[in-house]
CSV table of C-alpha atoms and ligand atoms in Angstrom, one decimal:
chain,number,residue,atom,x,y,z
P,228,MET,CA,-9.3,-0.2,25.2
P,229,THR,CA,-5.7,1.2,25.3
P,230,ASP,CA,-4.9,5.2,25.2
P,231,PRO,CA,-3.5,5.1,22.0
P,232,ILE,CA,-6.9,3.5,20.7
P,233,ARG,CA,-9.3,5.7,22.4
P,234,LYS,CA,-7.2,8.8,21.3
P,235,ALA,CA,-7.4,7.4,17.7
P,236,LEU,CA,-11.0,6.9,17.7
P,237,GLU,CA,-11.7,10.3,19.3
P,238,ILE,CA,-10.3,12.5,16.7
P,239,LEU,CA,-11.6,10.0,13.9
P,240,ASN,CA,-14.9,10.6,15.4
P,241,SER,CA,-14.3,14.2,15.2
P,242,GLY,CA,-13.5,14.1,11.7
P,243,GLY,CA,-9.5,14.0,12.1
P,244,LEU,CA,-6.9,12.2,10.8
P,245,ILE,CA,-4.4,9.4,12.4
P,246,GLY,CA,-1.7,7.3,11.5
P,247,MET,CA,-2.9,3.7,11.0
P,248,PRO,CA,-0.6,0.6,10.9
P,249,THR,CA,-1.5,-2.2,8.8
P,250,GLU,CA,0.9,-5.2,7.8
P,251,THR,CA,1.8,-3.5,4.2
P,252,VAL,CA,2.6,-0.4,5.0
P,253,TYR,CA,1.0,2.6,7.2
P,254,GLY,CA,-1.7,4.3,6.4
P,255,LEU,CA,-3.3,8.0,6.6
P,256,ALA,CA,-6.8,7.2,8.0
P,257,GLY,CA,-9.5,9.2,8.1
P,258,ASP,CA,-13.8,8.9,8.2
P,259,ALA,CA,-14.3,7.5,4.4
P,260,THR,CA,-17.9,9.1,4.7
P,261,ARG,CA,-17.2,12.8,5.3
P,262,SER,CA,-15.3,14.5,2.2
P,263,GLU,CA,-14.4,17.0,4.0
P,264,THR,CA,-12.2,14.7,6.2
P,265,VAL,CA,-11.3,12.8,2.7
P,266,SER,CA,-10.2,16.4,1.3
P,267,GLN,CA,-7.8,16.7,4.0
P,268,ILE,CA,-6.3,13.6,3.3
P,269,TYR,CA,-5.6,14.2,-0.4
P,270,ALA,CA,-4.2,18.0,0.9
P,271,LEU,CA,-2.0,16.6,3.7
P,272,LYS,CA,-0.7,14.2,1.2
P,273,GLY,CA,-0.3,16.8,-1.8
P,274,ARG,CA,-2.3,13.8,-3.5
P,275,PRO,CA,-3.8,14.7,-6.9
P,276,SER,CA,-7.7,14.4,-6.6
P,277,PHE,CA,-7.7,12.2,-9.5
P,278,ASN,CA,-6.1,9.2,-7.7
P,279,PRO,CA,-9.0,7.7,-5.6
P,280,LEU,CA,-8.3,5.9,-2.1
P,281,ILE,CA,-9.1,2.8,-0.7
P,282,ALA,CA,-11.7,2.4,1.6
P,283,HIS,CA,-10.5,-0.1,4.9
P,284,ILE,CA,-13.6,-2.4,6.1
P,285,HIS,CA,-13.8,-4.6,9.0
P,286,ASP,CA,-16.0,-7.6,7.9
P,287,MET,CA,-17.8,-8.6,4.8
P,288,ASP,CA,-21.0,-7.1,5.7
P,289,MET,CA,-19.3,-4.0,6.2
P,290,ALA,CA,-17.8,-4.7,2.5
P,291,GLU,CA,-20.8,-5.6,1.0
P,292,ALA,CA,-22.6,-2.4,2.0
P,293,HIS,CA,-20.1,-0.2,-0.1
P,294,GLY,CA,-18.9,-2.5,-3.4
P,295,ALA,CA,-21.1,-5.0,-5.3
P,296,PHE,CA,-19.6,-8.6,-4.6
P,297,SER,CA,-19.3,-11.2,-7.6
P,298,ASP,CA,-19.0,-14.8,-7.0
P,299,LEU,CA,-15.5,-14.4,-8.2
P,300,ALA,CA,-14.7,-11.5,-6.1
P,301,PHE,CA,-16.2,-13.8,-2.8
P,302,LYS,CA,-13.7,-16.1,-4.0
P,303,LEU,CA,-11.2,-13.7,-4.1
P,304,ALA,CA,-12.4,-12.5,-0.6
P,305,GLU,CA,-12.9,-15.5,1.0
P,306,ALA,CA,-9.5,-16.9,0.0
P,307,PHE,CA,-7.3,-13.7,0.8
P,308,TRP,CA,-8.9,-11.3,3.4
P,309,PRO,CA,-8.2,-9.9,6.0
P,310,GLY,CA,-4.7,-9.3,3.8
P,311,PRO,CA,-2.8,-7.7,1.6
P,312,MET,CA,-5.1,-7.7,-1.5
P,313,THR,CA,-7.5,-4.5,-2.5
P,314,LEU,CA,-10.5,-5.3,-4.5
P,315,VAL,CA,-12.1,-2.6,-7.1
P,316,LEU,CA,-15.2,-3.7,-7.6
P,317,PRO,CA,-18.7,-1.9,-8.8
P,318,SER,CA,-19.6,0.9,-6.5
P,319,ASN,CA,-22.9,0.0,-4.8
P,320,PRO,CA,-26.4,2.4,-5.2
P,321,GLY,CA,-26.3,3.8,-1.5
P,322,ASN,CA,-22.7,3.2,-0.9
P,323,ALA,CA,-22.0,5.8,1.8
P,324,ILE,CA,-18.3,6.2,1.0
P,325,CYS,CA,-18.0,9.9,-0.1
P,326,ASP,CA,-17.6,10.3,-3.9
P,327,LEU,CA,-14.1,12.2,-3.6
P,328,ALA,CA,-12.2,9.3,-1.9
P,329,ARG,CA,-13.3,7.1,-5.0
P,330,ALA,CA,-12.1,10.4,-6.9
P,331,GLY,CA,-15.8,10.2,-8.5
P,332,LEU,CA,-15.5,7.0,-10.5
P,333,GLU,CA,-18.0,4.7,-10.5
P,334,THR,CA,-16.0,2.0,-8.6
P,335,GLN,CA,-15.3,1.3,-5.0
P,336,ALA,CA,-11.6,0.0,-4.0
P,337,LEU,CA,-12.0,-2.2,-0.6
P,338,ARG,CA,-9.6,-4.0,1.6
P,339,MET,CA,-9.8,-5.4,4.7
P,340,PRO,CA,-6.4,-5.6,6.6
P,341,ARG,CA,-5.4,-8.2,9.0
P,342,HIS,CA,-3.2,-6.0,11.3
P,343,ASP,CA,-5.0,-6.2,15.0
P,344,LEU,CA,-4.7,-2.7,15.8
P,345,ALA,CA,-6.4,-1.7,12.4
P,346,ARG,CA,-9.1,-4.1,12.7
P,347,THR,CA,-9.7,-3.1,16.3
P,348,LEU,CA,-10.0,0.7,15.0
P,349,ILE,CA,-12.3,0.0,12.0
P,350,ARG,CA,-14.2,-2.3,14.0
P,351,GLU,CA,-14.6,0.2,17.0
P,352,PHE,CA,-15.1,3.0,14.9
P,353,GLY,CA,-18.1,1.1,12.6
P,354,LYS,CA,-17.4,2.6,9.5
P,355,PRO,CA,-15.1,2.5,6.5
P,356,LEU,CA,-11.4,4.1,6.9
P,357,ALA,CA,-10.1,5.5,3.8
P,358,ALA,CA,-6.5,5.6,3.8
P,359,PRO,CA,-3.3,6.1,1.8
P,360,SER,CA,-0.1,5.1,2.4
P,361,ALA,CA,1.2,7.7,5.0
P,362,ASN,CA,3.6,9.3,3.0
P,363,LYS,CA,3.7,12.4,1.2
P,364,SER,CA,2.5,11.6,-2.6
P,365,GLY,CA,5.8,10.5,-4.5
P,366,HIS,CA,7.7,9.6,-1.3
P,367,ILE,CA,8.9,6.3,0.1
P,368,SER,CA,6.0,4.8,1.7
P,369,PRO,CA,6.0,4.1,5.7
P,370,THR,CA,6.6,1.0,7.4
P,371,LYS,CA,7.2,2.1,11.2
P,372,ALA,CA,5.7,4.8,13.2
P,373,GLU,CA,8.6,6.8,13.2
P,374,HIS,CA,8.4,6.8,9.7
P,375,VAL,CA,5.0,8.8,9.2
P,376,ARG,CA,6.4,11.0,12.3
P,377,THR,CA,9.2,12.0,10.0
P,378,GLU,CA,6.2,12.5,6.8
P,379,PHE,CA,4.3,14.6,8.9
P,380,GLY,CA,5.7,15.5,12.0
P,381,ASP,CA,3.0,17.6,14.1
P,382,GLU,CA,0.2,17.6,11.1
P,383,LEU,CA,-0.6,14.2,13.2
P,384,ALA,CA,-1.5,14.1,16.5
P,385,CYS,CA,-2.0,10.7,17.0
P,386,ILE,CA,0.0,7.7,15.6
P,387,PRO,CA,-0.9,4.5,17.4
P,388,ASP,CA,2.5,2.4,16.8
P,389,GLY,CA,1.9,-1.2,15.5
P,390,GLY,CA,5.3,-2.1,14.9
P,391,ALA,CA,7.1,-2.8,11.9
P,392,SER,CA,4.5,-3.6,9.1
P,393,VAL,CA,5.4,-7.2,8.7
P,394,LEU,CA,5.0,-7.3,4.4
P,395,GLY,CA,6.7,-4.1,3.9
P,396,LEU,CA,4.9,-3.5,0.3
P,397,GLU,CA,1.4,-2.0,-0.2
P,398,SER,CA,-1.5,-4.5,-0.8
P,399,THR,CA,-1.7,-6.0,-4.7
P,400,VAL,CA,-4.8,-3.9,-6.0
P,401,LEU,CA,-7.3,-6.1,-8.1
P,402,ALA,CA,-10.0,-5.1,-10.1
P,403,VAL,CA,-12.7,-7.5,-10.4
P,404,LEU,CA,-15.3,-6.1,-13.5
P,405,ASP,CA,-17.0,-7.8,-16.1
P,406,GLY,CA,-16.3,-11.4,-14.5
P,407,GLU,CA,-12.5,-10.2,-15.1
P,408,VAL,CA,-9.7,-10.4,-12.7
P,409,THR,CA,-7.2,-7.8,-13.6
P,410,MET,CA,-4.1,-6.9,-11.2
P,411,LEU,CA,-3.9,-3.0,-11.3
P,412,ARG,CA,-0.8,-3.0,-9.0
P,413,PRO,CA,1.6,-5.5,-8.1
P,414,GLY,CA,2.1,-5.8,-4.2
P,415,SER,CA,2.5,-8.1,-1.0
P,416,LEU,CA,0.1,-10.7,-2.4
P,417,ALA,CA,2.4,-12.7,-5.5
P,418,LYS,CA,0.3,-13.1,-8.8
P,419,GLU,CA,1.0,-16.6,-8.7
P,420,GLU,CA,-1.0,-17.1,-5.3
P,421,ILE,CA,-4.0,-15.3,-6.9
P,422,GLU,CA,-3.7,-17.6,-10.1
P,423,ARG,CA,-3.5,-20.6,-7.9
P,424,VAL,CA,-7.6,-19.3,-6.6
P,425,VAL,CA,-9.0,-18.3,-9.9
P,426,GLY,CA,-6.7,-19.3,-12.8
P,427,PRO,CA,-4.9,-16.7,-15.1
P,428,ILE,CA,-5.6,-13.1,-14.6
P,429,ARG,CA,-4.5,-10.0,-16.8
P,430,SER,CA,-2.0,-7.6,-15.7
P,431,SER,CA,-2.1,-3.9,-16.4
P,432,LEU,CA,1.9,-3.6,-16.1
P,433,ASN,CA,2.2,-5.6,-19.4
P,434,ASP,CA,-1.2,-5.7,-21.1
P,435,ASP,CA,-2.4,-2.5,-22.6
P,436,THR,CA,-5.9,-3.1,-23.4
P,437,ALA,CA,-6.2,-4.2,-19.8
P,438,PRO,CA,-8.0,-1.6,-17.1
P,439,ARG,CA,-5.4,0.8,-15.6
P,440,SER,CA,-5.4,2.7,-12.0
P,441,PRO,CA,-4.9,6.2,-11.8
P,442,GLY,CA,-2.4,6.0,-9.0
P,443,MET,CA,0.2,4.2,-11.1
P,444,LEU,CA,2.1,7.4,-12.2
P,445,SER,CA,5.2,6.7,-13.2
P,446,ARG,CA,7.8,8.2,-10.3
P,447,HIS,CA,6.7,7.1,-7.1
P,448,TYR,CA,7.9,5.5,-4.0
P,449,ALA,CA,11.1,7.7,-4.5
P,450,PRO,CA,13.9,8.7,-2.2
P,451,ASP,CA,16.2,12.2,-2.9
P,452,ALA,CA,19.1,10.1,-3.6
P,453,HIS,CA,19.8,8.6,-7.2
P,454,LEU,CA,18.8,5.0,-7.6
P,455,ARG,CA,20.9,2.8,-9.9
P,456,LEU,CA,19.3,-0.8,-10.6
P,457,ASN,CA,20.4,-4.2,-11.4
P,458,ALA,CA,24.0,-3.0,-10.2
P,459,ASP,CA,26.3,-6.2,-10.0
P,460,THR,CA,28.6,-4.0,-7.9
P,461,PRO,CA,28.6,-0.2,-6.6
P,462,GLN,CA,30.5,3.0,-7.7
P,463,ALA,CA,32.6,5.2,-6.1
P,464,GLY,CA,30.9,7.3,-3.9
P,465,GLU,CA,27.2,4.8,-4.3
P,466,ALA,CA,25.8,3.0,-1.1
P,467,TYR,CA,25.4,-1.0,-2.1
P,468,LEU,CA,21.7,-2.0,-1.4
P,469,GLY,CA,22.5,-6.0,-1.9
P,470,PHE,CA,20.3,-9.1,-2.4
P,471,GLY,CA,22.0,-12.6,-1.6
P,472,SER,CA,25.5,-12.8,-1.2
P,473,GLN,CA,27.2,-10.3,-2.8
P,474,ALA,CA,30.6,-9.0,-0.9
P,475,GLU,CA,30.6,-5.6,0.1
P,476,THR,CA,27.1,-4.3,0.8
P,477,THR,CA,25.9,-1.1,2.4
P,478,LEU,CA,22.8,-2.8,3.7
P,479,ASN,CA,21.3,-6.1,2.5
P,480,LEU,CA,17.8,-6.8,1.8
P,481,SER,CA,18.0,-10.6,2.3
P,482,ILE,CA,21.5,-12.4,2.6
P,483,GLU,CA,19.7,-15.2,2.1
P,484,GLY,CA,18.0,-14.1,-1.4
P,485,ASN,CA,14.7,-14.6,0.6
P,486,LEU,CA,11.9,-12.4,-1.6
P,487,GLN,CA,9.7,-12.1,1.5
P,488,GLU,CA,12.1,-10.9,3.5
P,489,ALA,CA,13.3,-8.1,1.4
P,490,ALA,CA,10.1,-7.1,0.9
P,491,ALA,CA,9.9,-6.4,4.5
P,492,ASN,CA,13.3,-4.6,4.3
P,493,LEU,CA,12.7,-2.3,1.1
P,494,TYR,CA,11.0,1.2,2.3
P,495,ALA,CA,12.8,0.9,5.7
P,496,MET,CA,16.4,0.5,4.1
P,497,LEU,CA,15.7,3.0,1.4
P,498,ARG,CA,14.8,5.4,3.5
P,499,GLU,CA,18.3,4.8,5.9
P,500,LEU,CA,20.7,5.0,3.3
P,501,ASP,CA,18.6,8.0,1.5
P,502,SER,CA,19.4,9.6,4.8
P,503,GLN,CA,23.2,9.3,4.2
P,504,TYR,CA,23.7,8.7,0.5
P,505,ASP,CA,23.2,10.8,-2.6
P,506,ALA,CA,23.3,7.6,-4.9
P,507,ILE,CA,22.4,4.1,-4.6
P,508,ALA,CA,22.8,1.1,-6.3
P,509,VAL,CA,20.7,-2.3,-6.1
P,510,ALA,CA,21.3,-5.5,-6.8
P,511,PRO,CA,19.5,-7.7,-9.0
P,512,ILE,CA,16.1,-9.0,-7.9
P,513,PRO,CA,14.6,-11.8,-9.6
P,514,GLU,CA,11.3,-10.7,-11.2
P,515,ASP,CA,8.9,-13.9,-9.8
P,516,GLY,CA,6.7,-13.8,-6.7
P,517,LEU,CA,7.5,-11.0,-5.0
P,518,GLY,CA,10.0,-9.8,-6.8
P,519,LEU,CA,7.3,-8.4,-9.3
P,520,ALA,CA,6.1,-5.7,-6.8
P,521,ILE,CA,9.8,-4.8,-5.4
P,522,ASN,CA,10.8,-4.5,-8.8
P,523,ASP,CA,8.1,-2.4,-9.8
P,524,ARG,CA,8.5,-0.1,-7.0
P,525,LEU,CA,12.3,-0.2,-7.7
P,526,ARG,CA,11.7,1.1,-11.2
P,527,ARG,CA,9.4,3.4,-10.5
P,528,ALA,CA,11.8,4.5,-7.4
P,529,SER,CA,14.9,5.3,-10.1
P,530,LEU,CA,12.8,7.2,-12.5
P,531,SER,CA,13.7,11.1,-12.8
X,68,TXA,O1,-1.1,-1.5,1.2
X,68,TXA,C1,-2.2,-0.8,0.9
X,68,TXA,O2,-2.6,-0.7,-0.3
X,68,TXA,C2,-2.0,0.9,1.8
X,68,TXA,C3,-2.5,0.2,3.0
X,68,TXA,C4,-2.7,1.7,4.0
X,68,TXA,O3,-3.6,-0.5,3.1
X,68,TXA,N1,-2.1,1.5,1.1
X,68,TXA,C5,-2.3,2.2,-0.2
X,68,TXA,O4,-3.4,3.2,-0.4
X,68,TXA,O5,-1.3,1.7,-1.1
X,68,TXA,P1,-2.5,4.1,-1.9
X,68,TXA,O6,-3.8,5.0,-1.7
X,68,TXA,O7,-1.0,4.6,-1.6
X,68,TXA,O8,-2.9,3.2,-3.3
X,68,TXA,C6,-4.1,3.1,-3.5
X,68,TXA,C7,-3.9,2.6,-4.8
X,68,TXA,C8,-3.7,3.4,-5.7
X,68,TXA,O9,-2.4,3.3,-6.9
X,68,TXA,C9,-5.2,3.9,-6.5
X,68,TXA,O10,-4.8,4.8,-8.0
X,68,TXA,C10,-5.6,2.7,-6.6
X,68,TXA,O11,-5.1,2.0,-5.4
X,68,TXA,N2,-7.1,2.8,-6.5
X,68,TXA,C11,-8.2,3.3,-5.5
X,68,TXA,N3,-9.1,3.3,-5.8
X,68,TXA,C12,-9.1,2.8,-7.4
X,68,TXA,C13,-10.4,2.5,-8.1
X,68,TXA,N4,-11.9,2.8,-8.0
X,68,TXA,N5,-10.1,1.9,-9.6
X,68,TXA,C14,-8.6,1.6,-9.8
X,68,TXA,N6,-7.8,1.8,-8.8
X,68,TXA,C15,-8.1,2.6,-7.6
X,69,MG,MG1,0.9,4.9,-1.9
């Protein structure tokens, strides 16, 4: 076992918090079964306690101990775990995850990450880790260990470096309740991929009668700089975040116009431009595939 992992486990066992690398974004992780630990997560993040946390699990045994899996939920887990999908399921009676992590709801959000370091940590810890993205509430999510250090500085004693998050956008959150799948948050797993496995699903983005997630606060993922979207060209004083072959970009999410590459670059590039400019214009991004999640994050980052 490497030193950073040993140290991380020591901290987790004593009820403390660590930065946890995952393939989507870095998480602020602690023992999901201890309410003192979970309350520290809310406090450190500045997160309202009505907004529940995802519990990260290692395998299906750990998953089934906490959430009630229907056939539909099993099908999704089989297709996409480990990976960037969170399932919101009825909480099991006897669920050891504390009520506070669920924000008192009767549903439990579970995710099995595929990042090696995260998997090792959860396996060795032996219990689910509650982990929201490791940023102060409302800020841009971290995709590198150094971003987590910028957010929390001395408040976090251990941030094992798992490299840059390869996907770069949060997991797709799916509620699987009453035989129906609803996308509560678009993310790194595209809706089209999910529909290939389970057929058409609902989305709370465009369906007012669909279930909602308490976490979909309007302004979120926001830089300090003013953000202007769907900009074909920059105006005076603006940095220009391109996508595709525009001329005169300050940074480009993907010169080839590749949405996967753009998703992986989005948060790190927003952070970099935010540290140097007061205004950022962003090129138009197509709304299909991962573009749905990228545009969702950009829209919520641009609200004032
Ligand atoms: O990729 C990710 O999902 C990252 C990494 C660290 O795993 N985590 C993450 O966590 O993005 P967080 O806390 O920033 O977002 C969790 C989302 C929130 O929108 C929250 O409201 C929703 O999941 N959520 C959690 N439990 C829920 C529940 N029981 N019902 C509905 N929504 C829930
Ligand atoms: Mg977050």
